[in-house]
Coordinates of C-alpha atoms in Angstrom, one line a residue:
X1 CA 30.0 -33.5 -65.4
X2 CA 29.6 -29.8 -66.2
X3 CA 26.4 -28.9 -68.1
X4 CA 27.1 -27.6 -71.6
X5 CA 25.4 -24.3 -71.0
X6 CA 27.4 -23.7 -67.9
X7 CA 30.6 -24.7 -69.7
X8 CA 29.9 -22.1 -72.4
X9 CA 29.5 -19.3 -69.9
X10 CA 32.7 -20.3 -68.1
X11 CA 34.5 -20.3 -71.4
X12 CA 33.0 -16.9 -72.3
X13 CA 34.3 -15.3 -69.1
X14 CA 37.6 -17.0 -69.6
X15 CA 37.9 -15.6 -73.1
X16 CA 36.7 -12.1 -72.0
X17 CA 39.4 -11.9 -69.3
X18 CA 42.3 -13.6 -71.1
X19 CA 43.6 -10.4 -72.8
X20 CA 43.1 -8.6 -69.5
X21 CA 45.4 -11.1 -67.9
X22 CA 48.2 -10.2 -70.3
X23 CA 47.7 -6.5 -69.4
X24 CA 47.8 -7.3 -65.7
X25 CA 50.9 -9.4 -65.9
X26 CA 52.5 -6.7 -68.0
X27 CA 51.7 -4.4 -65.1
X28 CA 54.3 -6.3 -62.9
X29 CA 52.0 -8.7 -61.0
X30 CA 54.9 -10.6 -59.4
X31 CA 57.2 -7.6 -58.7
X32 CA 54.3 -6.0 -56.8
X33 CA 54.5 -8.8 -54.3
X34 CA 58.1 -9.9 -54.3
X35 CA 59.9 -9.9 -51.0
X36 CA 56.5 -10.1 -49.2
X37 CA 56.8 -13.8 -48.7
X38 CA 60.0 -15.1 -47.1
X39 CA 60.9 -18.4 -45.6
X40 CA 63.4 -19.2 -42.9
X41 CA 66.4 -21.1 -44.3
X42 CA 69.1 -21.5 -41.6
X43 CA 71.2 -19.8 -38.9
X44 CA 74.9 -18.9 -39.1
X45 CA 77.4 -17.1 -36.9
X46 CA 77.0 -13.3 -36.9
X47 CA 79.5 -11.4 -39.0
X48 CA 80.4 -7.7 -38.9
X49 CA 78.1 -5.8 -41.1
X50 CA 75.1 -8.2 -40.6
X51 CA 71.7 -6.6 -39.7
X52 CA 71.4 -6.9 -35.9
X53 CA 67.6 -7.2 -36.3
X54 CA 68.2 -10.7 -37.8
X55 CA 69.9 -12.0 -34.7
X56 CA 68.4 -15.3 -33.4
X57 CA 68.3 -14.6 -29.7
X58 CA 67.3 -18.1 -28.8
X59 CA 70.3 -19.7 -30.6
X60 CA 72.6 -16.9 -29.4
X61 CA 71.6 -17.5 -25.7
X62 CA 72.2 -21.3 -26.0
X63 CA 75.5 -21.1 -27.8
X64 CA 76.9 -18.0 -26.1
X65 CA 77.8 -16.5 -29.5
X66 CA 75.7 -14.3 -31.8
X67 CA 73.9 -16.1 -34.6
X68 CA 71.6 -14.6 -37.3
X69 CA 68.7 -16.0 -39.2
X70 CA 68.9 -16.3 -43.0
X71 CA 65.8 -16.2 -45.1
X72 CA 65.1 -16.9 -48.8
X73 CA 62.5 -15.2 -50.9
X74 CA 59.6 -17.3 -51.9
X75 CA 59.4 -17.2 -55.7
X76 CA 56.0 -18.9 -55.8
X77 CA 53.2 -16.9 -54.4
X78 CA 50.2 -18.3 -52.5
X79 CA 47.2 -16.3 -53.5
X80 CA 43.8 -16.6 -51.9
X81 CA 40.5 -15.0 -52.9
X82 CA 38.2 -14.4 -50.0
X83 CA 34.9 -13.5 -51.7
X84 CA 31.7 -12.1 -50.3
X85 CA 28.5 -13.6 -51.9
X86 CA 26.0 -12.0 -49.5
X87 CA 22.6 -10.8 -50.8
X88 CA 23.7 -7.2 -51.3
X89 CA 26.1 -8.4 -54.1
X90 CA 23.0 -9.0 -56.3
X91 CA 22.5 -5.3 -56.6
X92 CA 23.4 -3.5 -59.8
X93 CA 22.1 -0.6 -61.8
X94 CA 24.6 -0.6 -64.7
X95 CA 25.5 -3.3 -67.2
X96 CA 26.3 -5.7 -64.4
X97 CA 25.6 -6.6 -60.8
X98 CA 28.2 -6.5 -58.1
X99 CA 28.1 -10.3 -58.1
X100 CA 29.0 -10.3 -61.8
X101 CA 31.8 -7.8 -61.2
X102 CA 33.1 -10.1 -58.5
X103 CA 33.0 -13.1 -60.8
X104 CA 35.0 -11.2 -63.5
X105 CA 37.5 -9.9 -61.0
X106 CA 37.9 -13.4 -59.4
X107 CA 38.5 -14.9 -62.9
X108 CA 41.0 -12.3 -63.8
X109 CA 43.0 -12.7 -60.6
X110 CA 42.9 -16.5 -60.7
X111 CA 44.1 -16.6 -64.3
X112 CA 46.8 -14.1 -63.6
X113 CA 48.1 -16.2 -60.7
X114 CA 48.0 -19.4 -62.7
X115 CA 49.7 -17.8 -65.7
X116 CA 52.4 -16.7 -63.3
X117 CA 52.8 -20.2 -61.9
X118 CA 51.4 -19.3 -58.5
X119 CA 48.9 -21.3 -56.5
X120 CA 45.5 -19.8 -55.9
X121 CA 42.6 -20.8 -53.6
X122 CA 39.1 -19.6 -53.0
X123 CA 36.7 -19.1 -50.1
X124 CA 33.2 -18.0 -50.7
X125 CA 31.3 -16.6 -47.7
X126 CA 28.0 -15.0 -46.6
X127 CA 27.1 -15.1 -42.9
X128 CA 28.7 -18.5 -43.1
X129 CA 31.4 -20.2 -45.1
X130 CA 29.7 -21.4 -48.3
X131 CA 32.7 -23.0 -50.0
X132 CA 36.4 -23.3 -49.4
X133 CA 38.9 -24.6 -52.1
X134 CA 42.6 -25.0 -51.2
X135 CA 45.2 -23.3 -53.3
X136 CA 46.4 -25.2 -56.3
X137 CA 47.9 -24.7 -59.8
X138 CA 46.7 -25.6 -63.2
X139 CA 44.1 -24.6 -65.8
X140 CA 41.5 -27.2 -64.7
X141 CA 41.7 -25.8 -61.2
X142 CA 41.1 -22.2 -62.3
X143 CA 38.1 -23.3 -64.4
X144 CA 36.7 -24.8 -61.2
X145 CA 37.2 -21.5 -59.4
X146 CA 35.4 -19.6 -62.2
X147 CA 32.6 -22.1 -62.1
X148 CA 32.1 -21.6 -58.3
X149 CA 32.3 -17.8 -58.7
X150 CA 29.6 -17.8 -61.3
X151 CA 27.3 -20.5 -60.1
X152 CA 27.6 -21.0 -56.4
X153 CA 24.1 -20.7 -54.8
X154 CA 24.8 -19.5 -51.3
X155 CA 22.6 -20.7 -48.5
X156 CA 23.1 -17.5 -46.4
X157 CA 22.2 -13.9 -47.3
X158 CA 24.0 -11.9 -44.7
X159 CA 27.6 -10.8 -44.3
X160 CA 30.0 -12.1 -41.7
X161 CA 33.5 -10.7 -42.4
X162 CA 34.7 -11.6 -39.0
X163 CA 33.8 -15.3 -39.5
X164 CA 35.4 -15.3 -43.0
X165 CA 38.7 -13.8 -41.6
X166 CA 38.8 -16.2 -38.7
X167 CA 38.3 -19.1 -41.1
X168 CA 41.2 -17.8 -43.2
X169 CA 43.5 -17.7 -40.2
X170 CA 42.6 -21.3 -39.3
X171 CA 43.1 -22.8 -42.7
X172 CA 46.0 -20.7 -44.1
X173 CA 49.1 -21.6 -42.1
X174 CA 51.7 -19.9 -44.3
X175 CA 51.7 -16.2 -45.2
X176 CA 49.4 -15.7 -48.2
X177 CA 48.4 -12.8 -50.5
X178 CA 44.7 -12.4 -49.8
X179 CA 42.3 -10.5 -51.9
X180 CA 39.4 -9.7 -49.6
X181 CA 36.6 -8.9 -52.1
X182 CA 33.4 -7.5 -50.6
X183 CA 31.1 -4.4 -50.5
X184 CA 32.0 -4.3 -46.8
X185 CA 28.4 -3.8 -45.7
X186 CA 29.2 -5.2 -42.2
X187 CA 30.7 -4.2 -38.9
X188 CA 32.4 -5.8 -36.0
X189 CA 35.2 -7.3 -38.0
X190 CA 38.0 -4.9 -36.9
X191 CA 39.8 -7.2 -34.5
X192 CA 39.7 -10.2 -37.0
X193 CA 41.1 -8.0 -39.8
X194 CA 43.9 -6.8 -37.5
X195 CA 44.9 -10.4 -36.6
X196 CA 44.7 -11.5 -40.3
X197 CA 46.7 -8.5 -41.5
X198 CA 49.6 -9.4 -39.2
X199 CA 49.7 -13.0 -40.6
X200 CA 48.8 -12.4 -44.2
X201 CA 49.2 -9.8 -47.0
X202 CA 45.6 -8.5 -47.0
X203 CA 44.4 -6.5 -50.0
X204 CA 40.8 -5.2 -49.5
X205 CA 38.9 -4.9 -52.8
X206 CA 35.7 -2.8 -52.4
X207 CA 33.0 -3.4 -55.0
X208 CA 30.2 -0.8 -55.3
X209 CA 27.5 0.4 -57.6
X210 CA 27.2 4.1 -58.5
X211 CA 23.6 4.3 -57.1
X212 CA 24.8 3.2 -53.7
X213 CA 26.3 6.5 -52.9
X214 CA 24.1 8.8 -55.1
X215 CA 20.4 8.0 -55.3
X216 CA 18.8 9.0 -58.6
X217 CA 15.6 11.0 -58.7
X218 CA 13.0 8.5 -60.0
X219 CA 10.0 9.2 -57.7
X220 CA 8.5 6.7 -55.4
X221 CA 10.5 3.4 -55.2
X222 CA 10.1 0.2 -53.2
X223 CA 13.5 -1.0 -51.9
X224 CA 14.2 -4.4 -50.5
X225 CA 17.3 -5.3 -48.4
X226 CA 18.6 -8.5 -49.9
X227 CA 20.3 -9.5 -46.7
X228 CA 17.5 -9.0 -44.2
X229 CA 14.5 -9.1 -46.4
X230 CA 13.2 -5.7 -45.0
X231 CA 11.3 -3.5 -47.5
X232 CA 10.7 0.2 -47.5
X233 CA 9.0 2.7 -49.8
X234 CA 11.1 5.8 -50.4
X235 CA 10.4 9.1 -52.2
X236 CA 13.5 9.7 -54.2
X237 CA 12.1 13.0 -55.5
X238 CA 12.8 14.4 -52.1
X239 CA 16.2 16.1 -52.0
X240 CA 16.3 15.6 -48.2
X241 CA 15.9 11.9 -48.6
X242 CA 18.6 11.7 -51.3
X243 CA 21.0 13.7 -49.1
X244 CA 20.3 11.6 -46.1
X245 CA 20.9 8.4 -48.2
X246 CA 24.3 9.7 -49.4
X247 CA 25.4 10.9 -45.9
X248 CA 24.6 7.4 -44.5
X249 CA 26.7 5.8 -47.2
X250 CA 29.7 8.1 -46.8
X251 CA 29.6 7.8 -43.1
X252 CA 30.0 4.1 -43.3
X253 CA 32.6 4.3 -46.0
X254 CA 34.6 6.8 -44.0
X255 CA 34.7 4.5 -40.9
X256 CA 35.7 1.6 -43.1
X257 CA 38.5 3.6 -44.8
X258 CA 39.8 4.9 -41.4
X259 CA 40.1 1.3 -40.3
X260 CA 42.1 0.4 -43.4
X261 CA 44.4 3.4 -42.7
X262 CA 45.0 2.4 -39.1
X263 CA 46.0 -1.1 -40.2
X264 CA 48.0 0.3 -43.1
X265 CA 46.0 -1.6 -45.7
X266 CA 45.5 0.0 -49.2
X267 CA 42.2 -0.8 -50.7
X268 CA 41.3 -1.2 -54.4
X269 CA 38.0 0.5 -55.3
X270 CA 35.9 -1.0 -58.2
X271 CA 32.5 0.0 -59.5
X272 CA 30.0 -1.9 -61.7
X273 CA 30.0 -1.0 -65.3
X274 CA 33.6 0.3 -65.2
X275 CA 37.0 -1.1 -66.3
X276 CA 38.7 -3.2 -63.6
X277 CA 42.2 -3.5 -65.1
X278 CA 43.2 0.1 -64.8
X279 CA 42.6 0.3 -61.0
X280 CA 44.5 -3.0 -60.5
X281 CA 47.4 -1.6 -62.7
X282 CA 47.5 1.6 -60.6
X283 CA 47.5 -0.4 -57.3
X284 CA 50.3 -2.8 -58.4
X285 CA 52.5 0.1 -59.7
X286 CA 52.0 2.1 -56.5
X287 CA 52.7 -1.0 -54.4
X288 CA 55.9 -1.7 -56.4
X289 CA 57.1 1.8 -55.8
X290 CA 56.5 1.4 -52.1
X291 CA 58.4 -1.8 -52.0

């Protein structure tokens, strides 16, 4: 039984995002992904004009005659939200934290998938897998996903992208559209991401807060790392400290973005306190044009 107060909050985020779902679907949700998922259907003898790349060499070798594979497009998408709930997601200096932004984004993507009659699943992770919900359809299912996005109390505080991606590869046997939602404050996940991107359609979604790349001048502040518990006192009035802080952020961001380019992954960048529909629109339209 869901407590009444929790139900009100779930309904509130559902109402808040419902009109955004219409905008997102109007932005060609399905056409952005069409042709990405295909299933083998049968083989037939090769005919002049067929694509030689579709030849089934195993059947051809056994029969002594060329055969090609036929595929059919999957009309139903399998969508999975792979969501980071590590301690750093509790940070926020605008009207919302990164965790709240992630919850709104997850609700929007889940409702869009369900409205389009697609199945959607959810995995929440920190330095361990906190919760894994298989892909299903239906409004009750999407309410459960929103509830977990809003109220899951993770045991871990760190970030293990490698473990999350390896879990995805184990549990998702068929090709899936995966929204990997994180602030990507981690390293050592390159190989796992490479393997996952070969098997699945990975869409990195980078969530950030404006003060993460540009520290404001507010004098002496005490900062605590939500993932490690380490605390430091920093003089933000020092221009040198602010520049060092920004350089460190952009160095990490540049290494991350170079990895995405090598793997031919196009990320979506979102910031707290800003609209999330427009960046998604732009991504889907650009993806549709590439297709």
